[in-house]
Short mmCIF file of C-alpha atoms in Angstrom, two decimals:
data_model
loop_
_atom_site.label_atom_id
_atom_site.label_comp_id
_atom_site.label_asym_id
_atom_site.label_seq_id
_atom_site.Cartn_x
_atom_site.Cartn_y
_atom_site.Cartn_z
CA MET A 208 -18.10 -69.70 29.12
CA SER A 209 -16.89 -68.57 32.54
CA LEU A 210 -17.78 -65.23 34.06
CA GLU A 211 -15.15 -62.94 35.53
CA LEU A 212 -15.73 -61.62 39.05
CA GLN A 213 -15.91 -58.10 37.62
CA ASP A 214 -18.71 -59.20 35.26
CA ILE A 215 -20.65 -60.62 38.18
CA ALA A 216 -20.15 -57.44 40.20
CA TRP A 217 -21.47 -55.34 37.30
CA HIS A 218 -24.65 -57.40 36.96
CA GLN A 219 -25.23 -57.30 40.71
CA SER A 220 -24.78 -53.53 40.69
CA VAL A 221 -27.23 -53.12 37.80
CA GLY A 222 -29.75 -55.26 39.68
CA ARG A 223 -29.49 -52.96 42.69
CA LEU A 224 -29.76 -49.92 40.43
CA ILE A 225 -32.98 -51.21 38.85
CA GLU A 226 -34.49 -51.38 42.33
CA THR A 227 -33.88 -47.61 42.71
CA LEU A 228 -35.64 -46.65 39.46
CA ASP A 229 -38.54 -45.09 41.37
CA LYS A 230 -36.36 -43.53 44.08
CA PRO A 231 -35.22 -39.88 44.24
CA ASN A 232 -31.56 -40.94 44.32
CA PHE A 233 -31.67 -42.92 41.05
CA TRP A 234 -29.58 -40.51 38.97
CA ILE A 235 -26.90 -40.23 41.64
CA ALA A 236 -26.81 -44.02 41.97
CA LEU A 237 -26.44 -44.38 38.20
CA VAL A 238 -23.57 -41.90 38.02
CA ARG A 239 -21.79 -43.49 40.99
CA LEU A 240 -21.99 -46.87 39.28
CA LEU A 241 -20.52 -45.44 36.08
CA GLN A 242 -17.75 -43.73 38.04
CA GLN A 243 -16.66 -47.11 39.42
CA TYR A 244 -15.67 -48.04 35.88
CA VAL A 245 -14.99 -44.63 34.26
CA PRO A 246 -13.97 -41.92 36.76
CA SER A 247 -15.30 -38.41 36.08
CA ASP A 248 -15.11 -35.04 37.81
CA SER A 249 -18.48 -33.54 36.86
CA TRP A 250 -21.82 -34.80 35.63
CA VAL A 251 -25.31 -33.67 34.72
CA ILE A 252 -28.51 -35.25 33.42
CA LEU A 253 -30.65 -32.91 31.38
CA LEU A 254 -33.21 -32.68 28.63
CA PHE A 255 -32.38 -30.83 25.41
CA SER A 256 -35.27 -29.39 23.39
CA ARG A 257 -36.11 -26.27 21.42
CA ASP A 258 -36.50 -24.51 24.80
CA ARG A 259 -33.97 -24.09 27.60
CA PRO A 260 -32.58 -27.37 29.00
CA ALA A 261 -34.46 -29.02 31.85
CA VAL A 262 -32.16 -30.40 34.55
CA PHE A 263 -32.99 -33.78 36.10
CA ALA A 264 -29.90 -33.93 38.34
CA GLU A 265 -26.47 -32.33 38.54
CA CYS A 266 -23.30 -32.63 40.57
CA PRO A 267 -22.99 -29.96 43.27
CA GLY A 268 -20.54 -27.07 43.05
CA THR A 269 -17.31 -26.98 45.02
CA ASP A 270 -19.13 -25.43 48.00
CA GLY A 271 -21.93 -27.97 47.84
CA GLY A 272 -24.40 -25.52 46.31
CA PRO A 273 -25.44 -24.74 42.72
CA ASP A 274 -22.56 -24.18 40.33
CA PRO A 275 -22.70 -20.52 39.17
CA LEU A 276 -20.99 -21.35 35.88
CA PHE A 277 -23.60 -24.00 35.18
CA GLN A 278 -26.33 -21.45 35.86
CA ASP A 279 -24.78 -19.26 33.16
CA TYR A 280 -24.90 -22.30 30.89
CA LEU A 281 -28.63 -22.74 31.51
CA LYS A 282 -29.30 -19.05 30.93
CA GLY A 283 -28.05 -19.24 27.37
CA LEU A 284 -24.49 -20.48 26.98
CA TYR A 285 -25.90 -23.90 26.13
CA LEU A 286 -26.68 -22.47 22.68
CA LEU A 287 -22.93 -22.71 21.99
CA ASP A 288 -22.49 -26.19 23.50
CA PRO A 289 -21.25 -28.63 20.81
CA PHE A 290 -23.36 -31.41 22.33
CA TYR A 291 -26.51 -29.26 22.31
CA ILE A 292 -25.89 -28.16 18.74
CA ALA A 293 -25.28 -31.76 17.63
CA SER A 294 -28.49 -32.93 19.32
CA ARG A 295 -30.49 -30.27 17.48
CA GLU A 296 -28.88 -30.91 14.10
CA ASN A 297 -28.99 -34.70 14.34
CA ASN A 298 -30.98 -36.16 17.21
CA GLY A 299 -28.94 -39.36 17.30
CA ALA A 300 -28.81 -42.03 19.98
CA GLY A 301 -25.75 -43.44 21.68
CA LEU A 302 -22.39 -42.40 23.05
CA PHE A 303 -20.81 -39.17 21.82
CA ARG A 304 -17.34 -37.79 22.57
CA LEU A 305 -16.34 -34.15 22.54
CA ALA A 306 -14.03 -34.96 19.65
CA ASP A 307 -17.06 -36.24 17.71
CA VAL A 308 -19.07 -33.03 17.94
CA ALA A 309 -16.70 -30.11 18.64
CA PRO A 310 -16.12 -27.69 15.74
CA GLU A 311 -12.64 -27.23 14.33
CA CYS A 312 -11.88 -24.03 16.27
CA PHE A 313 -13.77 -24.93 19.46
CA GLU A 314 -10.76 -24.51 21.78
CA GLN A 315 -10.16 -21.02 20.42
CA THR A 316 -13.64 -19.75 21.29
CA ASP A 317 -14.50 -17.51 24.21
CA TYR A 318 -17.08 -20.14 25.19
CA TYR A 319 -14.30 -22.70 25.61
CA GLN A 320 -11.89 -20.32 27.36
CA ARG A 321 -14.41 -18.68 29.69
CA TYR A 322 -16.78 -21.57 30.43
CA PHE A 323 -15.87 -25.04 29.19
CA ARG A 324 -12.30 -25.33 30.44
CA LEU A 325 -13.29 -23.84 33.80
CA ASN A 326 -16.40 -25.93 34.34
CA VAL A 327 -15.82 -29.16 32.41
CA VAL A 328 -12.02 -28.67 32.33
CA ALA A 329 -10.65 -31.05 29.68
CA ASP A 330 -13.00 -33.62 28.16
CA GLU A 331 -16.65 -34.59 28.03
CA ILE A 332 -18.67 -37.58 26.90
CA GLN A 333 -22.42 -37.84 26.61
CA ILE A 334 -24.98 -40.62 26.33
CA ASN A 335 -28.04 -39.47 24.38
CA VAL A 336 -31.53 -40.95 24.34
CA PRO A 337 -33.77 -39.36 21.65
CA LEU A 338 -37.38 -38.74 22.68
CA GLU A 339 -40.55 -37.59 20.96
CA GLY A 340 -41.03 -33.90 20.28
CA GLU A 341 -37.44 -33.24 19.14
CA ARG A 342 -36.14 -33.80 22.67
CA THR A 343 -33.01 -35.58 23.85
CA LEU A 344 -32.34 -37.02 27.31
CA CYS A 345 -28.63 -36.63 28.01
CA LEU A 346 -26.23 -38.01 30.60
CA SER A 347 -22.99 -36.04 30.48
CA LEU A 348 -19.68 -36.82 32.20
CA GLY A 349 -16.84 -34.29 32.39
CA SER A 350 -13.20 -34.97 33.25
CA ARG A 351 -10.06 -33.02 34.10
CA ARG A 352 -8.16 -35.44 31.87
CA PRO A 353 -9.02 -36.77 28.42
CA PHE A 354 -10.99 -40.01 28.57
CA SER A 355 -8.81 -42.90 27.41
CA PRO A 356 -9.73 -45.16 24.46
CA GLU A 357 -10.20 -48.00 26.96
CA GLN A 358 -12.68 -45.94 28.99
CA ILE A 359 -14.60 -44.97 25.87
CA ALA A 360 -14.70 -48.61 24.77
CA LEU A 361 -15.99 -49.70 28.18
CA LEU A 362 -18.72 -47.07 28.12
CA GLY A 363 -19.63 -48.29 24.66
CA LEU A 364 -20.10 -51.80 26.02
CA ILE A 365 -22.38 -50.76 28.88
CA GLN A 366 -24.14 -48.00 26.93
CA PRO A 367 -27.21 -50.18 26.05
CA TRP A 368 -27.76 -50.86 29.77
CA VAL A 369 -27.48 -47.18 30.61
CA MET A 370 -29.78 -46.03 27.83
CA ALA A 371 -32.41 -48.59 28.78
CA LEU A 372 -32.30 -47.46 32.41
CA MET A 373 -32.55 -43.81 31.38
CA ARG A 374 -35.65 -44.57 29.33
CA GLN A 375 -37.24 -46.54 32.16
CA ARG A 376 -36.57 -43.73 34.61
CA LEU A 377 -38.64 -41.32 32.52
CA GLY A 378 -41.75 -43.08 33.78
CA PHE A 379 -40.97 -41.60 37.20
CA GLU A 380 -40.11 -38.11 35.91
CA GLN A 381 -43.56 -37.14 34.67
CA GLU A 382 -43.78 -34.08 36.93
CA LEU A 383 -40.56 -32.63 35.55
CA LEU A 384 -41.43 -33.58 31.97
CA ALA A 385 -44.81 -31.82 32.29
CA ARG A 386 -43.32 -28.66 33.80
CA PRO A 387 -43.23 -25.72 31.35
CA THR A 388 -39.70 -24.82 30.26
CA ALA A 389 -38.44 -21.31 29.67
CA PRO A 390 -38.06 -20.34 26.02
CA ALA A 391 -34.59 -20.01 24.55
CA PRO A 392 -33.11 -16.52 25.11
CA ALA A 393 -33.81 -14.11 22.28
CA TRP A 394 -30.16 -13.19 21.86
CA GLN A 395 -30.72 -12.79 18.13
CA SER A 396 -33.01 -9.80 18.62
CA ARG A 397 -30.40 -8.18 20.86
CA LEU A 398 -27.74 -8.64 18.20
CA GLU A 399 -30.03 -7.26 15.54
CA THR A 400 -30.16 -3.83 17.18
CA ALA A 401 -27.21 -3.87 19.61
CA GLY A 402 -26.23 -0.24 19.69
CA GLN A 403 -27.34 0.19 16.08
CA LYS A 404 -30.24 1.58 14.14
CA VAL A 405 -33.00 -0.79 13.13
CA GLU A 406 -32.03 -0.49 9.46
CA ASN A 407 -28.68 -2.05 10.38
CA ALA A 408 -30.30 -5.19 11.79
CA LEU A 409 -28.56 -8.47 11.02
CA THR A 410 -30.20 -10.68 8.42
CA ALA A 411 -31.31 -14.22 9.25
CA ARG A 412 -28.26 -15.57 7.41
CA GLU A 413 -25.91 -13.24 9.31
CA LEU A 414 -27.44 -14.32 12.63
CA GLU A 415 -26.88 -17.97 11.77
CA ILE A 416 -23.29 -17.30 10.75
CA ALA A 417 -22.70 -15.34 13.97
CA ARG A 418 -23.91 -18.31 16.05
CA LEU A 419 -21.76 -20.78 14.14
CA MET A 420 -18.73 -18.53 14.54
CA LEU A 421 -19.29 -18.25 18.29
CA SER A 422 -19.61 -22.04 18.59
CA GLY A 423 -16.15 -22.52 17.04
CA CYS A 424 -16.87 -23.28 13.41
CA SER A 425 -14.16 -22.24 10.99
CA SER A 426 -15.09 -20.38 7.80
CA LYS A 427 -14.87 -23.69 5.93
CA GLU A 428 -17.17 -25.43 8.41
CA VAL A 429 -19.71 -22.60 8.23
CA ALA A 430 -19.54 -22.74 4.43
CA ARG A 431 -20.12 -26.50 4.44
CA LYS A 432 -23.06 -26.31 6.87
CA LEU A 433 -24.76 -23.50 4.92
CA ALA A 434 -23.75 -24.64 1.41
CA ILE A 435 -22.00 -21.39 0.57
CA SER A 436 -18.38 -20.52 -0.18
CA ALA A 437 -15.80 -19.71 2.48
CA GLU A 438 -15.27 -16.32 0.81
CA THR A 439 -18.98 -15.57 1.19
CA VAL A 440 -18.71 -16.43 4.89
CA LYS A 441 -15.86 -13.94 5.27
CA VAL A 442 -17.94 -11.23 3.58
CA HIS A 443 -20.86 -11.95 5.92
CA ARG A 444 -18.52 -11.79 8.92
CA LYS A 445 -17.27 -8.39 7.80
CA HIS A 446 -20.85 -7.12 7.48
CA ILE A 447 -21.76 -8.53 10.93
CA TYR A 448 -18.87 -6.73 12.60
CA SER A 449 -19.65 -3.52 10.75
CA LYS A 450 -23.35 -3.52 11.63
CA LEU A 451 -22.66 -4.25 15.30
CA GLY A 452 -19.81 -1.78 15.55
CA ILE A 453 -17.31 -4.39 16.73
CA LYS A 454 -13.93 -5.62 15.54
CA SER A 455 -13.48 -9.10 17.00
CA GLN A 456 -15.20 -12.35 17.87
CA SER A 457 -14.58 -11.63 21.56
CA GLU A 458 -16.70 -8.50 21.25
CA LEU A 459 -19.38 -10.56 19.51
CA PHE A 460 -19.29 -13.02 22.43
CA ALA A 461 -19.64 -10.10 24.86
CA LEU A 462 -22.84 -9.03 23.05
CA PHE A 463 -24.05 -12.63 23.23
CA LEU A 464 -23.53 -12.64 27.02
CA GLN A 465 -25.42 -9.36 27.36
CA ALA A 466 -28.34 -10.91 25.54
CA GLN A 467 -28.61 -13.67 28.16
CA ASP A 468 -29.41 -11.07 30.81
CA SER A 469 -32.05 -9.29 28.75
#
C-alpha cells in the first residue's frame, strides 16, 4: 500500500509534536497542527471537574491579552455550557460536536446570544479525555463557520492520536493538576433568596429546573431528564418566576449573572 505525501507529512508532524511533550509550547503546537487540517478561530484546553474549570492554555483575545468574555465563562457561565453539562452527565471519551450536546432551545438562550455567538461565534467541537476523580481534559475548537462533515470526519480519524498526546502531556502538568481550584459559584443560594423572603426559597427541584431552562432545555427535555411530565415542568417554572419576582427567562439569566459576582 502506497502512502500519500499528506500522510507522510502528518506522521512527520506528529513526530515533531511528540518531541515537544515536555515543552511549555506543547498545547500551542498541538493546536497549530490541528489547524493545518481543520481551521478554527478560537481554542482552549481546560479541565472540567466539580469545581471551576482549570485552564491549561487558551488562544489570546483580539488585543493579545486575556479574553474578557472567556473570563466571564470561567467565573460561572461554564455552568450553562452544553459541553460542560454533557461532561458532567456522561463523562464520555472522544470527539463531540455542538450538535451532539446542545439542548433543543440552545440558540434561543441568553447564554447563546450574549456569550456563545460573540465568543465562539458559530460552531464548536471538543475532544474529551476522561480522567480519574470525575474530571475531563478537553480540547475545544471554535469556528465562525459550521465545521463541515469532511472536517469532522478528518478529526475523527486523527482523534486517537490527539487523545493519546493529551494523556501523555498530563505527566508534565502535575503542578497545574495539583493546584487547588476554586469551587463552583453558589448561584443557587443567590436564587433561593434573590429579593425574596427565606420562606420563598426555591426547592432543590426548582433550582435544577431553573438551570436546565437557562441552558436551553425545552420543557420536554427537562421532563425527560427529570422523569416528570412537561406540564409539571411548566408548573415549576411558574412557581420559580413567582418566587423570584420575575416574568421572563432573561430576568432569570440576569439573576444568574449577579450570582457570579457574589
